[in-house]
PDB file of C-alpha atoms in Angstrom:
ATOM      1  CA  MET A1312      -8.927   5.381   0.119  1.00 44.00           C
ATOM      2  CA  ASP A1313     -11.637   5.200   2.898  1.00 47.00           C
ATOM      3  CA  ILE A1314      -9.683   4.124   5.986  1.00 46.00           C
ATOM      4  CA  GLY A1315     -12.642   1.384   6.643  1.00 45.00           C
ATOM      5  CA  ILE A1316     -12.021   0.016   3.056  1.00 40.00           C
ATOM      6  CA  TYR A1317      -8.192   0.003   3.362  1.00 42.00           C
ATOM      7  CA  LEU A1318      -8.418  -1.824   6.921  1.00 40.00           C
ATOM      8  CA  ARG A1319     -10.617  -4.459   5.141  1.00 41.00           C
ATOM      9  CA  PHE A1320      -8.097  -4.777   2.310  1.00 40.00           C
ATOM     10  CA  VAL A1321      -5.257  -5.089   4.676  1.00 42.00           C
ATOM     11  CA  ILE A1322      -6.870  -7.733   7.013  1.00 41.00           C
ATOM     12  CA  TRP A1323      -8.148  -9.724   3.879  1.00 37.00           C
ATOM     13  CA  ASP A1324      -4.542  -9.558   2.593  1.00 43.00           C
ATOM     14  CA  LEU A1325      -3.071 -10.898   5.804  1.00 43.00           C
ATOM     15  CA  SER A1326      -5.749 -13.420   6.102  1.00 41.00           C
ATOM     16  CA  PHE A1327      -5.116 -14.629   2.174  1.00 38.00           C
ATOM     17  CA  PHE A1328      -1.425 -14.875   2.631  1.00 42.00           C
ATOM     18  CA  GLY A1329      -1.495 -17.046   5.715  1.00 50.00           C
ATOM     19  CA  LEU A1330       0.387 -14.301   7.639  1.00 66.00           C
ATOM     20  CA  MET A1331      -1.473 -14.770  11.112  1.00 85.00           C
ATOM     21  CA  GLU A1332       0.992 -15.709  13.732  1.00 96.00           C
ATOM     22  CA  ILE A1333       0.035 -18.177  16.531  1.00 97.00           C
ATOM     23  CA  ILE A1334       2.159 -17.903  19.684  1.00 98.00           C
ATOM     24  CA  PRO A1335       1.353 -20.419  22.575  1.00 98.00           C
ATOM     25  CA  THR A1336       1.444 -19.052  25.938  1.00 98.00           C
ATOM     26  CA  ILE A1337       2.778 -20.652  29.046  1.00 97.00           C
ATOM     27  CA  ILE A1338       1.822 -19.790  32.812  1.00 96.00           C
ATOM     28  CA  ALA A1339       4.043 -22.281  34.411  1.00 96.00           C
ATOM     29  CA  LYS A1340       4.261 -23.161  38.457  1.00 96.00           C
ATOM     30  CA  ASP A1341       7.917 -24.710  37.664  1.00 97.00           C
ATOM     31  CA  PHE A1342      10.458 -25.480  35.167  1.00 98.00           C
ATOM     32  CA  SER A1343       9.173 -28.898  34.502  1.00 97.00           C
ATOM     33  CA  GLU A1344       5.938 -27.539  32.943  1.00 98.00           C
ATOM     34  CA  VAL A1345       7.914 -25.221  30.809  1.00 98.00           C
ATOM     35  CA  GLN A1346      10.173 -28.135  29.513  1.00 98.00           C
ATOM     36  CA  GLU A1347       7.016 -30.314  28.767  1.00 98.00           C
ATOM     37  CA  LYS A1348       5.158 -27.427  26.915  1.00 98.00           C
ATOM     38  CA  ILE A1349       7.803 -26.551  24.861  1.00 98.00           C
ATOM     39  CA  LYS A1350       8.536 -30.244  23.874  1.00 97.00           C
ATOM     40  CA  ARG A1351       4.618 -30.335  23.124  1.00 98.00           C
ATOM     41  CA  ALA A1352       4.582 -27.048  20.977  1.00 98.00           C
ATOM     42  CA  GLU A1353       8.070 -27.304  19.002  1.00 98.00           C
ATOM     43  CA  PRO A1354       6.603 -29.233  16.046  1.00 97.00           C
ATOM     44  CA  PHE A1355       3.491 -26.895  15.316  1.00 97.00           C
ATOM     45  CA  PHE A1356       4.982 -23.071  16.045  1.00 97.00           C
ATOM     46  CA  ASP A1357       7.841 -20.858  15.636  1.00 97.00           C
ATOM     47  CA  TRP A1358       7.404 -18.752  18.802  1.00 98.00           C
ATOM     48  CA  LEU A1359       6.355 -19.435  22.507  1.00 99.00           C
ATOM     49  CA  GLN A1360       5.524 -17.102  25.190  1.00 99.00           C
ATOM     50  CA  LEU A1361       6.843 -17.414  28.674  1.00 99.00           C
ATOM     51  CA  ASP A1362       4.268 -15.520  31.062  1.00 98.00           C
ATOM     52  CA  ILE A1363       6.377 -14.109  33.985  1.00 98.00           C
ATOM     53  CA  MET A1364       4.706 -13.034  37.009  1.00 97.00           C
ATOM     54  CA  ASP A1365       5.969 -11.887  40.451  1.00 96.00           C
ATOM     55  CA  GLY A1366       3.118 -11.667  42.725  1.00 95.00           C
ATOM     56  CA  LYS A1367       3.395  -7.722  42.829  1.00 95.00           C
ATOM     57  CA  PHE A1368       2.523  -6.294  39.602  1.00 95.00           C
ATOM     58  CA  VAL A1369      -0.257  -8.984  39.389  1.00 95.00           C
ATOM     59  CA  ALA A1370      -1.450 -11.287  42.131  1.00 92.00           C
ATOM     60  CA  ASN A1371      -0.345 -14.378  40.782  1.00 94.00           C
ATOM     61  CA  LYS A1372       3.258 -15.819  41.034  1.00 96.00           C
ATOM     62  CA  THR A1373       4.899 -18.144  38.314  1.00 97.00           C
ATOM     63  CA  TRP A1374       8.261 -19.715  37.817  1.00 98.00           C
ATOM     64  CA  GLN A1375      10.784 -16.922  37.305  1.00 97.00           C
ATOM     65  CA  GLN A1376      14.306 -18.635  37.235  1.00 98.00           C
ATOM     66  CA  SER A1377      15.361 -17.333  33.571  1.00 98.00           C
ATOM     67  CA  GLU A1378      18.957 -19.336  34.232  1.00 97.00           C
ATOM     68  CA  ASP A1379      16.935 -22.645  33.904  1.00 98.00           C
ATOM     69  CA  LEU A1380      16.183 -21.638  30.004  1.00 97.00           C
ATOM     70  CA  ILE A1381      20.003 -22.519  29.612  1.00 94.00           C
ATOM     71  CA  LYS A1382      19.446 -26.313  29.942  1.00 92.00           C
ATOM     72  CA  ILE A1383      16.907 -26.415  27.020  1.00 94.00           C
ATOM     73  CA  LYS A1384      17.669 -26.631  23.311  1.00 93.00           C
ATOM     74  CA  THR A1385      14.771 -25.773  21.219  1.00 97.00           C
ATOM     75  CA  LYS A1386      14.122 -24.316  17.486  1.00 97.00           C
ATOM     76  CA  LEU A1387      11.299 -22.246  19.239  1.00 98.00           C
ATOM     77  CA  LYS A1388      12.031 -18.741  19.480  1.00 98.00           C
ATOM     78  CA  LEU A1389      11.021 -17.572  23.118  1.00 99.00           C
ATOM     79  CA  GLU A1390       9.566 -14.154  24.196  1.00 99.00           C
ATOM     80  CA  ALA A1391       9.280 -13.276  27.936  1.00 99.00           C
ATOM     81  CA  HIS A1392       6.108 -11.361  28.847  1.00 98.00           C
ATOM     82  CA  LEU A1393       7.169  -9.737  31.891  1.00 98.00           C
ATOM     83  CA  MET A1394       4.228  -9.110  34.530  1.00 97.00           C
ATOM     84  CA  VAL A1395       6.550  -7.777  37.045  1.00 96.00           C
ATOM     85  CA  ALA A1396       6.610  -4.702  39.047  1.00 92.00           C
ATOM     86  CA  HIS A1397      10.352  -3.778  38.130  1.00 92.00           C
ATOM     87  CA  PRO A1398      11.198  -5.201  34.626  1.00 94.00           C
ATOM     88  CA  GLU A1399      14.476  -3.281  34.222  1.00 92.00           C
ATOM     89  CA  ARG A1400      15.674  -5.525  37.003  1.00 94.00           C
ATOM     90  CA  VAL A1401      15.220  -8.673  35.059  1.00 97.00           C
ATOM     91  CA  VAL A1402      15.393  -7.635  31.584  1.00 97.00           C
ATOM     92  CA  ASP A1403      19.056  -8.534  31.403  1.00 97.00           C
ATOM     93  CA  ASP A1404      18.627 -12.124  33.044  1.00 98.00           C
ATOM     94  CA  TRP A1405      16.078 -13.250  30.286  1.00 98.00           C
ATOM     95  CA  LEU A1406      18.023 -11.700  27.536  1.00 98.00           C
ATOM     96  CA  ALA A1407      21.122 -13.743  28.929  1.00 98.00           C
ATOM     97  CA  ALA A1408      19.024 -16.841  29.175  1.00 97.00           C
ATOM     98  CA  GLY A1409      18.460 -16.560  25.369  1.00 97.00           C
ATOM     99  CA  VAL A1410      14.965 -15.217  24.906  1.00 98.00           C
ATOM    100  CA  GLN A1411      14.546 -13.513  21.491  1.00 99.00           C
ATOM    101  CA  ARG A1412      11.952 -10.846  22.692  1.00 99.00           C
ATOM    102  CA  ILE A1413      10.995  -8.977  25.880  1.00 99.00           C
ATOM    103  CA  ILE A1414       7.418  -7.824  26.507  1.00 99.00           C
ATOM    104  CA  VAL A1415       6.957  -5.215  29.366  1.00 98.00           C
ATOM    105  CA  HIS A1416       3.668  -3.737  30.493  1.00 97.00           C
ATOM    106  CA  TRP A1417       3.006   0.123  29.953  1.00 96.00           C
ATOM    107  CA  GLU A1418       1.384  -0.034  33.452  1.00 94.00           C
ATOM    108  CA  ALA A1419       4.346  -1.559  35.052  1.00 93.00           C
ATOM    109  CA  VAL A1420       6.523   1.341  33.429  1.00 92.00           C
ATOM    110  CA  VAL A1421       4.465   4.162  34.740  1.00 88.00           C
ATOM    111  CA  GLN A1422       4.404   2.616  38.283  1.00 84.00           C
ATOM    112  CA  ALA A1423       8.229   1.702  38.442  1.00 76.00           C
ATOM    113  CA  GLY A1424       9.171   5.073  36.776  1.00 67.00           C
ATOM    114  CA  ALA A1425       6.967   7.109  39.006  1.00 60.00           C
ATOM    115  CA  GLU A1426      10.026   8.219  41.286  1.00 50.00           C
ATOM    116  CA  THR A1427      11.638   9.569  38.468  1.00 54.00           C
ATOM    117  CA  GLN A1428      10.345   9.765  34.921  1.00 66.00           C
ATOM    118  CA  HIS A1429       8.527   6.973  33.239  1.00 69.00           C
ATOM    119  CA  ILE A1430       9.465   8.244  29.922  1.00 77.00           C
ATOM    120  CA  SER A1431      13.157   8.154  30.507  1.00 85.00           C
ATOM    121  CA  TYR A1432      12.642   4.738  32.513  1.00 88.00           C
ATOM    122  CA  LEU A1433      11.083   3.058  29.546  1.00 94.00           C
ATOM    123  CA  GLN A1434      13.930   4.468  27.153  1.00 94.00           C
ATOM    124  CA  LYS A1435      16.458   2.490  29.447  1.00 93.00           C
ATOM    125  CA  ILE A1436      14.536  -0.688  28.957  1.00 96.00           C
ATOM    126  CA  ILE A1437      14.342  -0.409  25.330  1.00 97.00           C
ATOM    127  CA  ASP A1438      18.034   0.359  25.369  1.00 97.00           C
ATOM    128  CA  GLN A1439      18.836  -2.768  27.342  1.00 96.00           C
ATOM    129  CA  VAL A1440      16.993  -4.945  24.897  1.00 98.00           C
ATOM    130  CA  LYS A1441      18.136  -3.329  21.635  1.00 98.00           C
ATOM    131  CA  SER A1442      21.745  -3.311  22.811  1.00 97.00           C
ATOM    132  CA  GLN A1443      21.632  -7.125  22.575  1.00 97.00           C
ATOM    133  CA  GLN A1444      19.889  -6.948  19.212  1.00 98.00           C
ATOM    134  CA  LYS A1445      16.659  -8.548  20.592  1.00 99.00           C
ATOM    135  CA  GLU A1446      12.823  -7.540  19.928  1.00 99.00           C
ATOM    136  CA  PHE A1447      11.062  -5.290  22.247  1.00 99.00           C
ATOM    137  CA  GLY A1448       7.179  -5.376  22.678  1.00 99.00           C
ATOM    138  CA  LEU A1449       4.862  -3.354  24.992  1.00 98.00           C
ATOM    139  CA  ALA A1450       1.751  -4.637  26.577  1.00 98.00           C
ATOM    140  CA  LEU A1451      -1.418  -2.912  27.537  1.00 98.00           C
ATOM    141  CA  ASN A1452      -3.938  -3.600  29.960  1.00 97.00           C
ATOM    142  CA  PRO A1453      -7.591  -3.536  28.818  1.00 97.00           C
ATOM    143  CA  GLU A1454      -8.389  -0.083  30.174  1.00 96.00           C
ATOM    144  CA  THR A1455      -5.168   1.479  28.834  1.00 96.00           C
ATOM    145  CA  PRO A1456      -5.777   3.630  25.772  1.00 96.00           C
ATOM    146  CA  VAL A1457      -3.551   2.791  22.770  1.00 97.00           C
ATOM    147  CA  ASP A1458      -2.670   6.391  21.760  1.00 95.00           C
ATOM    148  CA  ILE A1459      -0.228   6.546  24.797  1.00 94.00           C
ATOM    149  CA  LEU A1460       1.888   4.352  22.357  1.00 95.00           C
ATOM    150  CA  ALA A1461       2.273   6.617  19.678  1.00 94.00           C
ATOM    151  CA  ASP A1462       5.595   8.003  20.609  1.00 94.00           C
ATOM    152  CA  TRP A1463       7.182   4.736  21.008  1.00 96.00           C
ATOM    153  CA  LEU A1464       5.889   2.650  17.907  1.00 98.00           C
ATOM    154  CA  LEU A1465       9.006   3.339  15.918  1.00 98.00           C
ATOM    155  CA  GLN A1466      11.128   1.433  18.647  1.00 98.00           C
ATOM    156  CA  THR A1467       8.603  -1.167  19.145  1.00 98.00           C
ATOM    157  CA  ASP A1468       8.502  -4.658  17.610  1.00 99.00           C
ATOM    158  CA  LEU A1469       5.174  -5.971  19.096  1.00 99.00           C
ATOM    159  CA  VAL A1470       2.291  -4.467  20.926  1.00 99.00           C
ATOM    160  CA  LEU A1471       0.377  -6.988  22.765  1.00 99.00           C
ATOM    161  CA  LEU A1472      -3.261  -5.867  23.879  1.00 99.00           C
ATOM    162  CA  MET A1473      -4.526  -7.876  26.878  1.00 97.00           C
ATOM    163  CA  THR A1474      -8.024  -9.151  26.336  1.00 96.00           C
ATOM    164  CA  VAL A1475      -8.296 -10.360  29.922  1.00 94.00           C
ATOM    165  CA  ASN A1476      -6.921  -8.539  33.174  1.00 91.00           C
ATOM    166  CA  PRO A1477      -3.357  -9.856  33.468  1.00 89.00           C
ATOM    167  CA  GLY A1478      -2.270 -12.349  35.826  1.00 78.00           C
ATOM    168  CA  GLN A1479      -4.607 -15.364  35.578  1.00 73.00           C
ATOM    169  CA  GLY A1480      -5.188 -17.955  32.998  1.00 72.00           C
ATOM    170  CA  GLY A1481      -8.574 -19.294  31.765  1.00 73.00           C
ATOM    171  CA  GLN A1482     -10.249 -15.852  31.821  1.00 79.00           C
ATOM    172  CA  ASP A1483     -13.117 -14.542  29.578  1.00 90.00           C
ATOM    173  CA  PHE A1484     -12.260 -12.431  26.566  1.00 94.00           C
ATOM    174  CA  MET A1485     -13.274  -8.820  26.795  1.00 95.00           C
ATOM    175  CA  PRO A1486     -14.884  -7.856  23.537  1.00 95.00           C
ATOM    176  CA  LYS A1487     -14.382  -4.274  24.697  1.00 96.00           C
ATOM    177  CA  VAL A1488     -10.853  -4.501  23.357  1.00 97.00           C
ATOM    178  CA  ILE A1489     -11.793  -5.124  19.755  1.00 97.00           C
ATOM    179  CA  PRO A1490     -12.221  -1.273  18.946  1.00 98.00           C
ATOM    180  CA  LYS A1491      -8.724  -0.666  20.319  1.00 98.00           C
ATOM    181  CA  ILE A1492      -7.389  -3.186  17.816  1.00 98.00           C
ATOM    182  CA  THR A1493      -8.800  -1.251  15.074  1.00 98.00           C
ATOM    183  CA  GLN A1494      -7.398   2.123  16.607  1.00 98.00           C
ATOM    184  CA  LEU A1495      -3.880   0.914  16.929  1.00 98.00           C
ATOM    185  CA  ARG A1496      -3.898  -0.773  13.389  1.00 98.00           C
ATOM    186  CA  GLN A1497      -4.912   2.774  12.142  1.00 97.00           C
ATOM    187  CA  ILE A1498      -2.206   4.483  13.516  1.00 96.00           C
ATOM    188  CA  TRP A1499       0.247   1.652  13.043  1.00 97.00           C
ATOM    189  CA  PRO A1500      -0.290  -0.033  10.012  1.00 96.00           C
ATOM    190  CA  ASP A1501       2.559  -2.094   9.388  1.00 95.00           C
ATOM    191  CA  GLY A1502       3.128  -3.182  12.956  1.00 97.00           C
ATOM    192  CA  LYS A1503       2.925  -6.464  14.762  1.00 98.00           C
ATOM    193  CA  ILE A1504      -0.433  -6.535  16.798  1.00 98.00           C
ATOM    194  CA  SER A1505      -0.873  -9.344  19.225  1.00 98.00           C
ATOM    195  CA  VAL A1506      -3.962 -10.146  21.511  1.00 98.00           C
ATOM    196  CA  ASP A1507      -3.496 -12.227  24.478  1.00 96.00           C
ATOM    197  CA  GLY A1508      -6.268 -13.607  26.805  1.00 94.00           C
ATOM    198  CA  GLY A1509      -9.379 -15.824  26.470  1.00 94.00           C
ATOM    199  CA  ILE A1510      -8.647 -16.318  22.695  1.00 95.00           C
ATOM    200  CA  ASP A1511     -10.763 -18.950  21.236  1.00 95.00           C
ATOM    201  CA  LEU A1512     -11.509 -19.560  17.583  1.00 96.00           C
ATOM    202  CA  GLU A1513     -14.462 -17.203  17.352  1.00 95.00           C
ATOM    203  CA  PHE A1514     -12.799 -14.537  19.255  1.00 96.00           C
ATOM    204  CA  ALA A1515      -9.551 -15.057  17.174  1.00 96.00           C
ATOM    205  CA  LYS A1516     -11.559 -14.419  14.210  1.00 96.00           C
ATOM    206  CA  GLN A1517     -12.872 -11.040  15.287  1.00 97.00           C
ATOM    207  CA  CYS A1518      -9.485  -9.872  16.405  1.00 97.00           C
ATOM    208  CA  SER A1519      -8.037 -10.770  12.939  1.00 96.00           C
ATOM    209  CA  GLN A1520     -11.036  -8.961  11.251  1.00 96.00           C
ATOM    210  CA  ALA A1521      -9.978  -5.887  13.634  1.00 97.00           C
ATOM    211  CA  GLY A1522      -6.528  -6.079  12.430  1.00 97.00           C
ATOM    212  CA  ALA A1523      -4.602  -8.311  14.870  1.00 98.00           C
ATOM    213  CA  ASN A1524      -1.849 -10.337  13.035  1.00 97.00           C
ATOM    214  CA  VAL A1525      -0.461 -12.410  16.096  1.00 98.00           C
ATOM    215  CA  LEU A1526      -2.701 -14.514  18.545  1.00 98.00           C
ATOM    216  CA  SER A1527      -1.064 -15.238  21.722  1.00 98.00           C
ATOM    217  CA  VAL A1528      -3.089 -18.402  23.073  1.00 97.00           C
ATOM    218  CA  GLY A1529      -3.023 -20.346  26.068  1.00 95.00           C
ATOM    219  CA  SER A1530      -6.080 -22.397  27.258  1.00 94.00           C
ATOM    220  CA  ALA A1531      -7.372 -23.281  24.281  1.00 96.00           C
ATOM    221  CA  LEU A1532      -4.382 -24.873  22.905  1.00 97.00           C
ATOM    222  CA  TRP A1533      -3.352 -26.607  26.009  1.00 97.00           C
ATOM    223  CA  ARG A1534      -6.593 -28.059  26.866  1.00 96.00           C
ATOM    224  CA  ALA A1535      -7.446 -29.256  23.524  1.00 97.00           C
ATOM    225  CA  ASP A1536      -7.778 -32.912  22.580  1.00 96.00           C
ATOM    226  CA  SER A1537      -5.333 -32.509  19.925  1.00 97.00           C
ATOM    227  CA  LEU A1538      -2.521 -29.610  20.028  1.00 97.00           C
ATOM    228  CA  GLU A1539      -1.880 -30.261  16.424  1.00 95.00           C
ATOM    229  CA  GLN A1540      -5.421 -30.041  15.410  1.00 96.00           C
ATOM    230  CA  MET A1541      -6.191 -26.896  17.422  1.00 96.00           C
ATOM    231  CA  ALA A1542      -3.046 -25.390  16.111  1.00 94.00           C
ATOM    232  CA  GLY A1543      -4.122 -25.979  12.672  1.00 93.00           C
ATOM    233  CA  LEU A1544      -7.469 -24.494  13.167  1.00 94.00           C
ATOM    234  CA  PHE A1545      -6.022 -21.424  14.474  1.00 95.00           C
ATOM    235  CA  LYS A1546      -3.688 -20.991  11.655  1.00 90.00           C
ATOM    236  CA  LYS A1547      -6.483 -21.035   8.942  1.00 88.00           C
ATOM    237  CA  ILE A1548      -7.925 -17.959  10.493  1.00 86.00           C
TER     238      ILE A1548
END
């Protein structure tokens, strides 16, 4: 079967059976904001993403006290998107706090592993996560090619493609990332491909058509007049 026809069939199939997953994202200044948004999101979603920034890997700095999560009882599964310079130093803390998925940036791995070898460095992080029976995700910045992930996909539960430069909410979506979604879907036909950054309803449709099956959405949800209504619109994509 022609790959273009195959991909269109797969994408139609995902849409038809309602398998598009929507994950709200939180860029929080303090724990009270985390608590408030978890409470708001809980009735409408299964997962929620915590964006964790250390002011080093990216310029912005967010709430980072993983131990606070122990105070929360929620049915939501939480993922920690670690936009930090040395993810291996904090992975165990977030796992102990109860997150179900750890997402690290390929670019942070390459930078932090430069003193040794980033391949063994990344494997160490994967082993940290998998030893706790949790999910592991890799994030890529807009300029990073997807083919560098080929050797890691068998150990990866989710790939997050940034559609903005990481570190700040409310940025404009970068359409140039859409071909990367299609390329990744070709080499990873059964994988979870998420897109994150500047996602509105129109760009969400384009990402779905390209092969994404997870949408990480921030401003479009939290700034909506009705979170419930906007959640419903995204889920219909």
